[in-house]
PDB file of C-alpha atoms in Angstrom:
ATOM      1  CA  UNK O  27    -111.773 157.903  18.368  1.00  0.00           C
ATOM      2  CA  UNK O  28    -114.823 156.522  16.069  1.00  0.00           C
ATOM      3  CA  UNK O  29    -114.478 155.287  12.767  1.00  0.00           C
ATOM      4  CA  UNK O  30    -116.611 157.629  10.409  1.00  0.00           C
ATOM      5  CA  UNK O  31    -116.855 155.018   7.646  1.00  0.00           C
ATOM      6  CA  UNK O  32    -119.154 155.788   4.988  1.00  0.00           C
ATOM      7  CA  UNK O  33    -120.066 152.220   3.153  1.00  0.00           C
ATOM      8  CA  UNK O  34    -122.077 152.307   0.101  1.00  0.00           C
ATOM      9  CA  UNK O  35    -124.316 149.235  -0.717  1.00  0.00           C
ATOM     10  CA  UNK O  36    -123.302 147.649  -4.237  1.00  0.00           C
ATOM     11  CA  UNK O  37    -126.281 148.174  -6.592  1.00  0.00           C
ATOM     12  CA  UNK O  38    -125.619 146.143 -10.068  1.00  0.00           C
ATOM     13  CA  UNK O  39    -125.621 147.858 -13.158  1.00  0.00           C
ATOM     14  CA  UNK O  40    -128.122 148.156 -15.680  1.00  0.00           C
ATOM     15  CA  UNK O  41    -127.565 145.804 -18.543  1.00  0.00           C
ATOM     16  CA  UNK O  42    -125.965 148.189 -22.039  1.00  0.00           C
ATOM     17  CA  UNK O  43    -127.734 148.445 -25.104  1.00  0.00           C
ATOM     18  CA  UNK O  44    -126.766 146.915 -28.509  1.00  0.00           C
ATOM     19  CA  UNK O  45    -128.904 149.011 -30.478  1.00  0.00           C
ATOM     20  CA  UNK O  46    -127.617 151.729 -31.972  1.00  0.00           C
ATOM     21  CA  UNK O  47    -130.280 153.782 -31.958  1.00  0.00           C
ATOM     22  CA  UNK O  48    -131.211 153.289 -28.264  1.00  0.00           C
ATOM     23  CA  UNK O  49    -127.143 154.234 -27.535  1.00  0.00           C
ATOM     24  CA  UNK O  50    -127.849 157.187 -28.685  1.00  0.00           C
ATOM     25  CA  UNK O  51    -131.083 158.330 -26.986  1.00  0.00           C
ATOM     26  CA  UNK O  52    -129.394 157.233 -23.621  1.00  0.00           C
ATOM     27  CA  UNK O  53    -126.125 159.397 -24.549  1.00  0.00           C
ATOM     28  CA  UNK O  54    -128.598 162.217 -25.335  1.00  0.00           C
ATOM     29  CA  UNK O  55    -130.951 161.763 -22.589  1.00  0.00           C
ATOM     30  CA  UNK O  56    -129.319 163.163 -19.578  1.00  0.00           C
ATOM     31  CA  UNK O  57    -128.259 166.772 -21.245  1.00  0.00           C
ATOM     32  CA  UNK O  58    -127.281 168.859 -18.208  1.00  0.00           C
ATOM     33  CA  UNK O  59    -128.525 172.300 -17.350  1.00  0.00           C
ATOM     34  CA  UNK O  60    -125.469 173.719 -17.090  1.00  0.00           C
ATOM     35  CA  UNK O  61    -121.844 171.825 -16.759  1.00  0.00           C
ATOM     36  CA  UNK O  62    -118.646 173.942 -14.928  1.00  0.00           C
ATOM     37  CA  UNK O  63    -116.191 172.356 -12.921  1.00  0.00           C
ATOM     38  CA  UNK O  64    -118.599 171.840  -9.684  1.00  0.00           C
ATOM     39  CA  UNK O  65    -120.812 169.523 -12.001  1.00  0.00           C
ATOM     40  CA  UNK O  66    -117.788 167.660 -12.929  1.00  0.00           C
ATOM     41  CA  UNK O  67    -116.996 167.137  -9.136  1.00  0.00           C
ATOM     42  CA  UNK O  68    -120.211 166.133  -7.954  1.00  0.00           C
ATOM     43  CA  UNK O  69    -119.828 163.456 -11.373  1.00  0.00           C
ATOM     44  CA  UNK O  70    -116.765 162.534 -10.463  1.00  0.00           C
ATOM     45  CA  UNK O  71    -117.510 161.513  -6.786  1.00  0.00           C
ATOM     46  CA  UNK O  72    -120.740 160.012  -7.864  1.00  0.00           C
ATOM     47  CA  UNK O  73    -118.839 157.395 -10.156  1.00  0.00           C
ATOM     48  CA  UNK O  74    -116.088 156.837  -7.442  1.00  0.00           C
ATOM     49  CA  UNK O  75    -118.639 156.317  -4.551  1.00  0.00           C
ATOM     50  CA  UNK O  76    -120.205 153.810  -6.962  1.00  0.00           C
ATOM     51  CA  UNK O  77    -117.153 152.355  -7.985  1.00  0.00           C
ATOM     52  CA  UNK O  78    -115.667 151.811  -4.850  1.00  0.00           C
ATOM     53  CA  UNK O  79    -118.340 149.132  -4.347  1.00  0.00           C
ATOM     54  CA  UNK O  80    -117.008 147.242  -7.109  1.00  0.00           C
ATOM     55  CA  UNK O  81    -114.129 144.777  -6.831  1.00  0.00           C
ATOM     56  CA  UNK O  82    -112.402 146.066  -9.763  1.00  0.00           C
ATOM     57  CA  UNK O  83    -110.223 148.956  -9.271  1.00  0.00           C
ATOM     58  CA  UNK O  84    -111.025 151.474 -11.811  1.00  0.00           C
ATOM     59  CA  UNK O  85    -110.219 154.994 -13.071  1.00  0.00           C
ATOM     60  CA  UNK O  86    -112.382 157.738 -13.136  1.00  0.00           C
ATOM     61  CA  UNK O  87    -111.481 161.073 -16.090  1.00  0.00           C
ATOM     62  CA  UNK O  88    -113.534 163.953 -16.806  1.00  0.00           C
ATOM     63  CA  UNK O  89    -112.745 166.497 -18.823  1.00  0.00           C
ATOM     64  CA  UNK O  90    -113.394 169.352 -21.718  1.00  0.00           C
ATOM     65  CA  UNK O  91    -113.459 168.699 -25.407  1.00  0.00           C
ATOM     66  CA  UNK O  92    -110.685 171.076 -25.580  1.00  0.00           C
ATOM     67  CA  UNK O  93    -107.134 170.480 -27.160  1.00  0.00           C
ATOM     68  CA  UNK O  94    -105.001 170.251 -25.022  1.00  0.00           C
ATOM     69  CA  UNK O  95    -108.170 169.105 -22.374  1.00  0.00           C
ATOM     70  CA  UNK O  96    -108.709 170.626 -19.280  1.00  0.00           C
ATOM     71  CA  UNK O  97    -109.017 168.235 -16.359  1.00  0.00           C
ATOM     72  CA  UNK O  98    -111.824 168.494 -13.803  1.00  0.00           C
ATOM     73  CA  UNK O  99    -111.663 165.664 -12.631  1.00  0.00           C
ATOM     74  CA  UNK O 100    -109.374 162.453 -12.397  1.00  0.00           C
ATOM     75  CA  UNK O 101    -109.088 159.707  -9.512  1.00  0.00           C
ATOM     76  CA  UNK O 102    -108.912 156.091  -8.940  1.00  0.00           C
ATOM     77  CA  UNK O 103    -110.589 153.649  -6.687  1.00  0.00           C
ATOM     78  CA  UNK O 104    -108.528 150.991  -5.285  1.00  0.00           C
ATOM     79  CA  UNK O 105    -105.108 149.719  -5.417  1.00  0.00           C
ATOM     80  CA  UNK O 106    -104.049 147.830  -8.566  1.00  0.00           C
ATOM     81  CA  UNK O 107    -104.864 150.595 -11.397  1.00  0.00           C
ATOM     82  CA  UNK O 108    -101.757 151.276 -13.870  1.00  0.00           C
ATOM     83  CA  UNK O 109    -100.580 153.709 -16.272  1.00  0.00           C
ATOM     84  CA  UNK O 110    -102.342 151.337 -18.399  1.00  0.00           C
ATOM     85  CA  UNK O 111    -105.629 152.336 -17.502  1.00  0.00           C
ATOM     86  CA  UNK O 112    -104.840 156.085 -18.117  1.00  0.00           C
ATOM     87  CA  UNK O 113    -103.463 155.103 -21.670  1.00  0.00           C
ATOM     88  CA  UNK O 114    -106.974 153.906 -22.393  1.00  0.00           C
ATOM     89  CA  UNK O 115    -108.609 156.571 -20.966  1.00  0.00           C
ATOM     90  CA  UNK O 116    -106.736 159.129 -23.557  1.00  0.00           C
ATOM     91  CA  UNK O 117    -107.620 156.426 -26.257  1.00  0.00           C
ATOM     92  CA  UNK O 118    -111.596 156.761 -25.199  1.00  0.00           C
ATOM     93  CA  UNK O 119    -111.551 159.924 -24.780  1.00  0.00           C
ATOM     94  CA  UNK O 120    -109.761 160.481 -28.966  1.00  0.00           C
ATOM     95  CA  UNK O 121    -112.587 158.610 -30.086  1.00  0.00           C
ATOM     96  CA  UNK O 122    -115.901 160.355 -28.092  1.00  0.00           C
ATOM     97  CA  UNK O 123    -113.826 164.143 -29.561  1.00  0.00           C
ATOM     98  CA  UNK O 124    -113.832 162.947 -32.830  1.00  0.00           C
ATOM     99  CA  UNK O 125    -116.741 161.178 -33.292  1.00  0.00           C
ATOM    100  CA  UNK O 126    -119.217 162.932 -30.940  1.00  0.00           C
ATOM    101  CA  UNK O 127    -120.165 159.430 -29.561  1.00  0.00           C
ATOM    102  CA  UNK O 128    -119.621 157.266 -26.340  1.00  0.00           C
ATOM    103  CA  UNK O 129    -117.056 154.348 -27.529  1.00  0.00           C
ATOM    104  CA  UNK O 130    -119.927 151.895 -26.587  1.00  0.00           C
ATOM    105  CA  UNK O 131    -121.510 153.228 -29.650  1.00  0.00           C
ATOM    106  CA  UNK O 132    -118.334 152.773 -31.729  1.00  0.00           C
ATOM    107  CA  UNK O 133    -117.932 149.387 -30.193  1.00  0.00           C
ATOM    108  CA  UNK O 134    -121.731 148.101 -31.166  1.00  0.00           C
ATOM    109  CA  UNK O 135    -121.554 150.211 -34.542  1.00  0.00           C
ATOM    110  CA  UNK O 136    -117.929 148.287 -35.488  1.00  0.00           C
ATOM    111  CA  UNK O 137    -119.151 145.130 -33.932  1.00  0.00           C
ATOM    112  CA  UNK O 138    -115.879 145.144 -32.197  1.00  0.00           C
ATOM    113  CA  UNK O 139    -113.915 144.388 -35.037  1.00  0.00           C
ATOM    114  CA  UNK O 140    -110.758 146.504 -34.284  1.00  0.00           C
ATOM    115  CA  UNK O 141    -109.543 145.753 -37.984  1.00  0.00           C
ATOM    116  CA  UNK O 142    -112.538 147.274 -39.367  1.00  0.00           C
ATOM    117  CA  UNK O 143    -112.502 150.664 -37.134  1.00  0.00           C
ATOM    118  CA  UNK O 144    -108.711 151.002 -38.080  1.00  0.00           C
ATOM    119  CA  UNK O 145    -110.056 151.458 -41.991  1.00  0.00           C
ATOM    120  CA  UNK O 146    -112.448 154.091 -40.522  1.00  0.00           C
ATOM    121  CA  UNK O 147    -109.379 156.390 -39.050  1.00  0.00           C
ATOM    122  CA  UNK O 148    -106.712 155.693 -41.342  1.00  0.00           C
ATOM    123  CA  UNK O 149    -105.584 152.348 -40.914  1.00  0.00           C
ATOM    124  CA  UNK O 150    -103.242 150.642 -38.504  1.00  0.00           C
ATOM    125  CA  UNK O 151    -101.066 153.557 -37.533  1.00  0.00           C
ATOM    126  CA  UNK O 152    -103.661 156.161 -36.327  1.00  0.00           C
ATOM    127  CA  UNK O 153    -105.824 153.053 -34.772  1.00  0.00           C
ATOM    128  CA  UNK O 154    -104.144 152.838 -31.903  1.00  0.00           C
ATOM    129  CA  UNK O 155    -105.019 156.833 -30.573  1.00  0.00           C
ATOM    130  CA  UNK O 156    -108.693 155.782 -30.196  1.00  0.00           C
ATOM    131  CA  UNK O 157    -110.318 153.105 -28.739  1.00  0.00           C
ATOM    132  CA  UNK O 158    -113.911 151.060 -29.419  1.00  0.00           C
ATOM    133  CA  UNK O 159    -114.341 149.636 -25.698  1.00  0.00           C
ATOM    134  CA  UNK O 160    -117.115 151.189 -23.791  1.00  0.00           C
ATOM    135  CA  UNK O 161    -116.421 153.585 -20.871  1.00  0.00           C
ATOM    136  CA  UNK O 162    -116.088 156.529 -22.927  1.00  0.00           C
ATOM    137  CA  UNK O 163    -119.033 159.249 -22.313  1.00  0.00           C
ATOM    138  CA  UNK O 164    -119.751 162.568 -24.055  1.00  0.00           C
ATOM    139  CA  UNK O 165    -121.389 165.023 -21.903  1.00  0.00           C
ATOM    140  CA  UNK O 166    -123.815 167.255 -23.185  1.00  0.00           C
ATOM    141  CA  UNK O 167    -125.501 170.290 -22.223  1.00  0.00           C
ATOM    142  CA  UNK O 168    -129.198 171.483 -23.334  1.00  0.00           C
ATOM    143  CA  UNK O 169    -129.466 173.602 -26.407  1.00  0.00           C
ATOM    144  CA  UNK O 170    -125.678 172.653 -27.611  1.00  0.00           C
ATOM    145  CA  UNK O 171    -125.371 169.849 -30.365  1.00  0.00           C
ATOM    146  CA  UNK O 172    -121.864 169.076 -29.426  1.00  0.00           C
ATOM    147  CA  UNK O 173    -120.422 167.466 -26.607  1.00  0.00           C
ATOM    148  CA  UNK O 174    -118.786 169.849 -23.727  1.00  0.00           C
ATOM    149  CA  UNK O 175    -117.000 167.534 -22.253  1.00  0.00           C
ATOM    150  CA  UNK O 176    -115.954 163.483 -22.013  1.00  0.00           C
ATOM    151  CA  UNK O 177    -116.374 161.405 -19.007  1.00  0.00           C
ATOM    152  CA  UNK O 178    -114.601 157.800 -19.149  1.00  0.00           C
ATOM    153  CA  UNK O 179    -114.394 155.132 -16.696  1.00  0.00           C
ATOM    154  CA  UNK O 180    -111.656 152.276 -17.270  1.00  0.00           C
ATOM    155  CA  UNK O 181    -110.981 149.237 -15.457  1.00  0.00           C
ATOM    156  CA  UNK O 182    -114.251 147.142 -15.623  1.00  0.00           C
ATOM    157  CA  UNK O 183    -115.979 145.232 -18.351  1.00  0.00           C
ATOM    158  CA  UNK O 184    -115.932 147.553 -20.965  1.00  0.00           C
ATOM    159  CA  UNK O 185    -120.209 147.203 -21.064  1.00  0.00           C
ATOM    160  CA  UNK O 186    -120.052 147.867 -17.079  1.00  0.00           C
ATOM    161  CA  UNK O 187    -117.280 151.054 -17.763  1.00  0.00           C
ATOM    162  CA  UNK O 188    -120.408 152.484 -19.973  1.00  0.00           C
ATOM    163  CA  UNK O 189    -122.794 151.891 -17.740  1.00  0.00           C
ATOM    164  CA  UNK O 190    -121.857 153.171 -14.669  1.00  0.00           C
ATOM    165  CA  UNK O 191    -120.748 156.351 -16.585  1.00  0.00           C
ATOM    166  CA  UNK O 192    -124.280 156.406 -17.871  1.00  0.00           C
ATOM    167  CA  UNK O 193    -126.225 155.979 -14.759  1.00  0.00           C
ATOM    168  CA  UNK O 194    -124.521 158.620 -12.452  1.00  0.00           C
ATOM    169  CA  UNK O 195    -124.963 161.057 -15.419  1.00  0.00           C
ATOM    170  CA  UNK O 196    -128.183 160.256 -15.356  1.00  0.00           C
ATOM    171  CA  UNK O 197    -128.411 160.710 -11.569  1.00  0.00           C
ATOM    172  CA  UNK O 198    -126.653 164.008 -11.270  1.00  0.00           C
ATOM    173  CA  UNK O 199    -128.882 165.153 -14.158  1.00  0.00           C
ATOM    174  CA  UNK O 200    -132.080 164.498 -12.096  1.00  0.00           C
ATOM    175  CA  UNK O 201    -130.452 166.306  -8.935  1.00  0.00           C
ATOM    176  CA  UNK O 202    -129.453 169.376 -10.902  1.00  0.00           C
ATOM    177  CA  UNK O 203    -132.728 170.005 -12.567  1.00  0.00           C
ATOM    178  CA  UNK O 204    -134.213 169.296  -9.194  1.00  0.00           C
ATOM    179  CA  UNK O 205    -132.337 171.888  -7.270  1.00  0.00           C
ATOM    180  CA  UNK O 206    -133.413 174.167 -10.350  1.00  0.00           C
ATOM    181  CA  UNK O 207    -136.654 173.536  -9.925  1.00  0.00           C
ATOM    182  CA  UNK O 208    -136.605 174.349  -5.902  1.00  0.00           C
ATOM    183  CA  UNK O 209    -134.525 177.442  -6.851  1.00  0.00           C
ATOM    184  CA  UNK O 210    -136.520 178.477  -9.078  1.00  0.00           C
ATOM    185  CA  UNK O 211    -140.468 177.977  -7.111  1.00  0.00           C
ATOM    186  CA  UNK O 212    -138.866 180.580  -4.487  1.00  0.00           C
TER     187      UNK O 212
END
């Protein structure tokens, strides 16, 4: 029987802004069309076939602003990802709900101070429910000014987490509004 082996070629990531201001045009800049739980798939196995070329194992979480969240998507990469990884992933994913930005932004805005952020939410005690290291995505859809959902990667550099979340959006983006576009010339 033949192997049916896809590979995927490692393509590095681009490097992450530390400007605030640019943080925020690339969190705004790939607004979806339209975002249901088939756009969080095709996310979701766009980060993991990208992720899977990295060493790192890493998990993948996507899903709604809503309290208690609903799930669309959730998976790891290799071997070697722990509980751990899922503990930050509920801490990213506090901070992107209440402050309606990716934690890379928190992390650049806060300069990483930890000490300083806890001030922001309350001090010590609530500090530990949210989290400043990148990886933590809002997702946004045209004509709404508020996130619909949160994407977060964990288990690389926290400026590579970002990144890759940033770039697939980005990518999916283009392919929706492509296949609109095709759908819509017929």
């Amino acid at each position: 029987m033949a192997s049916t082996t896809t590979t995927t070629t490692f393509k590095p990531l681009g490097e992450a802004p530390r400007d605030i201001d640019q943080i925020i045009a690339q969190e705004r800049a790939s607004s979806l069309p339209s975002f249901n739980a088939r756009v969080a798939h095709r996310l979701g196995t766009a980060l993991h076939t990208r992720l899977l070329t990295f060493l790192a194992p890493a998990c993948i979480h996507i899903a709604t602003c809503s309290t208690p969240p609903h799930v669309l998507y959730h998976a790891t990469t290799h071997d070697g990802t722990a509980l751990d990884n899922d503990l930050w992933i509920a801490r990213k994913r506090a901070s992107v709900i209440r402050f309606g930005a990716s934690t890379w932004r928190l992390h650049v805005k806060y300069e990483g101070d930890e000490a300083v952020f806890a001030g922001k939410v309350g001090g010590e005690a609530n500090a530990g429910a949210y989290a400043i290291h990148g990886g933590g995505v809002p997702v946004y859809v045209r004509g709404c000014e508020w996130p619909v959902a949160v994407c977060v990667v964990s288990g690389l550099k926290q400026w590579d987490d970002h990144m890759v979340v940033v770039e697939e959006l980005a990518g999916v983006c283009r392919a929706l509004e492509e296949e609109q576009e095709r759908e819509g010339g017929k």
